Amino acid sequence: MPKGEGKLIAQNRKARYEYSILDTVEAGIVLNGTEIKSIRAGRINLKDGYAGIRNGEMYLYNVHIAPFEKGNQFNHDPLRTRKLLMKKKQIDKFTGEVKQGGVTIVPLKVYIKNGYAKVLIGLAKGKKQYDKRESIKRKDQKRQVERALKDYR
């Protein structure tokens, strides 16, 4: 998470397995009424989410925010498209990268920072199967080293 870390709400762990993350940016999310209450309760799922650029603005698609239990008629559509708040330069940079091809924009984390919901989005390039196996091997080796150091002490 960037400087001034907030309270981590949700994390897309599968994204780091499926993709190589080239660059990350923190963005605010435009939310409706009860959505922030659901997020604070941890009822958000980033698993199938992605971000896209439309009319020079960044949007978050397919991120599920569960309806708030006590929200009755004021509840929202769980899978609605949500606008991301970013600087124009950042959006232009991501637009250029995506237009070149081979990359996509995925949400990595959602957290609360200074009372506001923030999402960490990453510019991602898909991994091949052998890259995924290499990642698993590295993670296992790291775990074995940690275990050996723990036993050594």
Short mmCIF file of C-alpha atoms in Angstrom, two decimals:
data_model
loop_
_atom_site.label_atom_id
_atom_site.label_comp_id
_atom_site.label_asym_id
_atom_site.label_seq_id
_atom_site.Cartn_x
_atom_site.Cartn_y
_atom_site.Cartn_z
CA MET A 1 0.00 0.00 0.00
CA PRO A 2 1.22 3.53 -0.63
CA LYS A 3 2.42 5.88 2.11
CA GLY A 4 -0.06 6.77 4.84
CA GLU A 5 -1.46 3.24 4.88
CA GLY A 6 -5.11 2.78 5.71
CA LYS A 7 -7.19 -0.13 6.95
CA LEU A 8 -7.07 -2.99 4.42
CA ILE A 9 -10.59 -4.13 3.50
CA ALA A 10 -10.13 -6.51 0.53
CA GLN A 11 -7.28 -7.86 -1.53
CA ASN A 12 -7.20 -9.49 -4.96
CA ARG A 13 -4.62 -12.19 -4.33
CA LYS A 14 -5.39 -14.03 -7.55
CA ALA A 15 -4.35 -10.98 -9.60
CA ARG A 16 -0.74 -11.24 -8.45
CA TYR A 17 -0.74 -14.94 -9.40
CA GLU A 18 -2.37 -14.47 -12.81
CA TYR A 19 -0.55 -11.24 -13.81
CA SER A 20 2.81 -9.51 -13.55
CA ILE A 21 2.11 -6.09 -12.06
CA LEU A 22 4.02 -3.40 -13.99
CA ASP A 23 2.78 -0.25 -12.21
CA THR A 24 0.34 0.67 -9.44
CA VAL A 25 -1.72 3.77 -8.71
CA GLU A 26 -4.03 4.72 -5.85
CA ALA A 27 -7.49 5.93 -6.88
CA GLY A 28 -10.61 7.07 -5.09
CA ILE A 29 -13.97 5.43 -5.81
CA VAL A 30 -17.25 7.27 -6.43
CA LEU A 31 -19.78 5.45 -4.22
CA ASN A 32 -23.53 5.70 -3.65
CA GLY A 33 -25.16 5.95 -0.19
CA THR A 34 -24.96 2.53 1.43
CA GLU A 35 -21.97 1.24 -0.55
CA ILE A 36 -19.42 2.71 1.87
CA LYS A 37 -21.16 0.98 4.78
CA SER A 38 -20.90 -2.36 2.99
CA ILE A 39 -17.23 -1.72 2.21
CA ARG A 40 -16.47 -0.86 5.84
CA ALA A 41 -18.15 -4.15 6.81
CA GLY A 42 -15.74 -5.90 4.40
CA ARG A 43 -18.46 -7.05 2.01
CA ILE A 44 -16.60 -6.41 -1.26
CA ASN A 45 -15.21 -8.88 -3.79
CA LEU A 46 -12.47 -7.87 -6.27
CA LYS A 47 -11.96 -11.33 -7.77
CA ASP A 48 -13.40 -10.76 -11.26
CA GLY A 49 -12.99 -6.99 -11.32
CA TYR A 50 -11.14 -4.92 -13.87
CA ALA A 51 -10.81 -1.26 -14.80
CA GLY A 52 -11.35 0.37 -18.14
CA ILE A 53 -11.08 3.78 -19.73
CA ARG A 54 -14.14 5.38 -21.34
CA ASN A 55 -14.37 8.99 -22.55
CA GLY A 56 -11.10 9.91 -20.83
CA GLU A 57 -12.29 8.64 -17.43
CA MET A 58 -11.41 5.45 -15.55
CA TYR A 59 -14.19 3.07 -14.44
CA LEU A 60 -14.22 -0.03 -12.25
CA TYR A 61 -16.22 -2.95 -13.66
CA ASN A 62 -17.49 -6.21 -12.19
CA VAL A 63 -16.52 -5.48 -8.57
CA HIS A 64 -19.19 -6.86 -6.26
CA ILE A 65 -20.19 -4.72 -3.27
CA ALA A 66 -22.92 -6.55 -1.34
CA PRO A 67 -26.11 -4.62 -0.55
CA PHE A 68 -26.19 -3.17 2.97
CA GLU A 69 -28.51 -5.22 5.22
CA LYS A 70 -30.27 -2.19 6.71
CA GLY A 71 -30.36 -0.23 3.47
CA ASN A 72 -33.88 -1.29 2.34
CA GLN A 73 -34.98 0.85 -0.68
CA PHE A 74 -31.75 2.89 -0.71
CA ASN A 75 -29.59 -0.10 -1.67
CA HIS A 76 -27.59 -0.17 -4.89
CA ASP A 77 -26.90 -2.62 -7.71
CA PRO A 78 -24.02 -4.84 -6.42
CA LEU A 79 -22.19 -5.02 -9.79
CA ARG A 80 -22.73 -1.49 -11.07
CA THR A 81 -19.93 0.37 -12.87
CA ARG A 82 -18.11 2.75 -10.52
CA LYS A 83 -16.06 5.78 -11.54
CA LEU A 84 -12.49 6.05 -10.27
CA LEU A 85 -11.00 9.37 -9.22
CA MET A 86 -7.55 9.83 -10.72
CA LYS A 87 -5.39 12.60 -12.10
CA LYS A 88 -5.58 13.19 -15.85
CA LYS A 89 -1.86 12.41 -16.31
CA GLN A 90 -2.27 9.03 -14.63
CA ILE A 91 -5.27 8.17 -16.81
CA ASP A 92 -3.38 9.23 -19.95
CA LYS A 93 -0.40 7.06 -18.97
CA PHE A 94 -2.61 4.02 -18.44
CA THR A 95 -4.48 4.74 -21.71
CA GLY A 96 -1.21 4.72 -23.66
CA GLU A 97 -0.10 1.44 -22.09
CA VAL A 98 -3.43 -0.29 -22.72
CA LYS A 99 -3.58 0.89 -26.35
CA GLN A 100 -0.19 -0.72 -27.02
CA GLY A 101 -1.83 -4.03 -26.15
CA GLY A 102 -1.01 -7.01 -23.98
CA VAL A 103 -1.85 -5.27 -20.72
CA THR A 104 -4.96 -4.77 -18.61
CA ILE A 105 -5.88 -2.79 -15.51
CA VAL A 106 -6.88 -4.77 -12.41
CA PRO A 107 -7.86 -3.74 -8.86
CA LEU A 108 -5.37 -5.11 -6.31
CA LYS A 109 -6.57 -3.80 -2.93
CA VAL A 110 -9.38 -1.78 -1.39
CA TYR A 111 -8.72 0.09 1.83
CA ILE A 112 -9.99 2.99 3.92
CA LYS A 113 -7.60 5.94 4.13
CA ASN A 114 -8.51 9.10 6.06
CA GLY A 115 -12.16 8.04 6.00
CA TYR A 116 -12.28 7.54 2.22
CA ALA A 117 -12.42 4.27 0.28
CA LYS A 118 -9.40 3.89 -1.98
CA VAL A 119 -8.50 1.23 -4.52
CA LEU A 120 -4.99 0.30 -5.57
CA ILE A 121 -5.11 -0.49 -9.27
CA GLY A 122 -2.32 -2.08 -11.22
CA LEU A 123 -1.23 -2.17 -14.82
CA ALA A 124 -0.93 -5.91 -15.39
CA LYS A 125 0.48 -8.20 -18.06
CA GLY A 126 -0.74 -11.80 -18.19
CA LYS A 127 1.66 -14.54 -17.07
CA LYS A 128 2.30 -17.69 -19.04
CA GLN A 129 1.85 -21.08 -17.34
CA TYR A 130 5.61 -21.52 -16.80
CA ASP A 131 5.78 -18.07 -15.13
CA LYS A 132 3.06 -19.17 -12.71
CA ARG A 133 4.98 -22.34 -11.88
CA GLU A 134 8.10 -20.24 -11.26
CA SER A 135 6.15 -17.99 -8.88
CA ILE A 136 4.91 -21.00 -6.92
CA LYS A 137 8.45 -22.43 -6.75
CA ARG A 138 9.86 -19.12 -5.47
CA LYS A 139 7.12 -18.85 -2.85
CA ASP A 140 7.78 -22.43 -1.64
CA GLN A 141 11.52 -21.77 -1.41
CA LYS A 142 10.93 -18.61 0.58
CA ARG A 143 8.61 -20.47 2.95
CA GLN A 144 11.23 -23.22 3.46
CA VAL A 145 13.93 -20.64 4.23
CA GLU A 146 11.66 -18.89 6.74
CA ARG A 147 10.86 -22.23 8.38
CA ALA A 148 14.58 -23.15 8.57
CA LEU A 149 15.48 -19.78 10.09
CA LYS A 150 12.66 -20.16 12.63
CA ASP A 151 13.92 -23.64 13.64
CA TYR A 152 17.51 -22.36 13.83
CA ARG A 153 16.71 -19.72 16.45
#
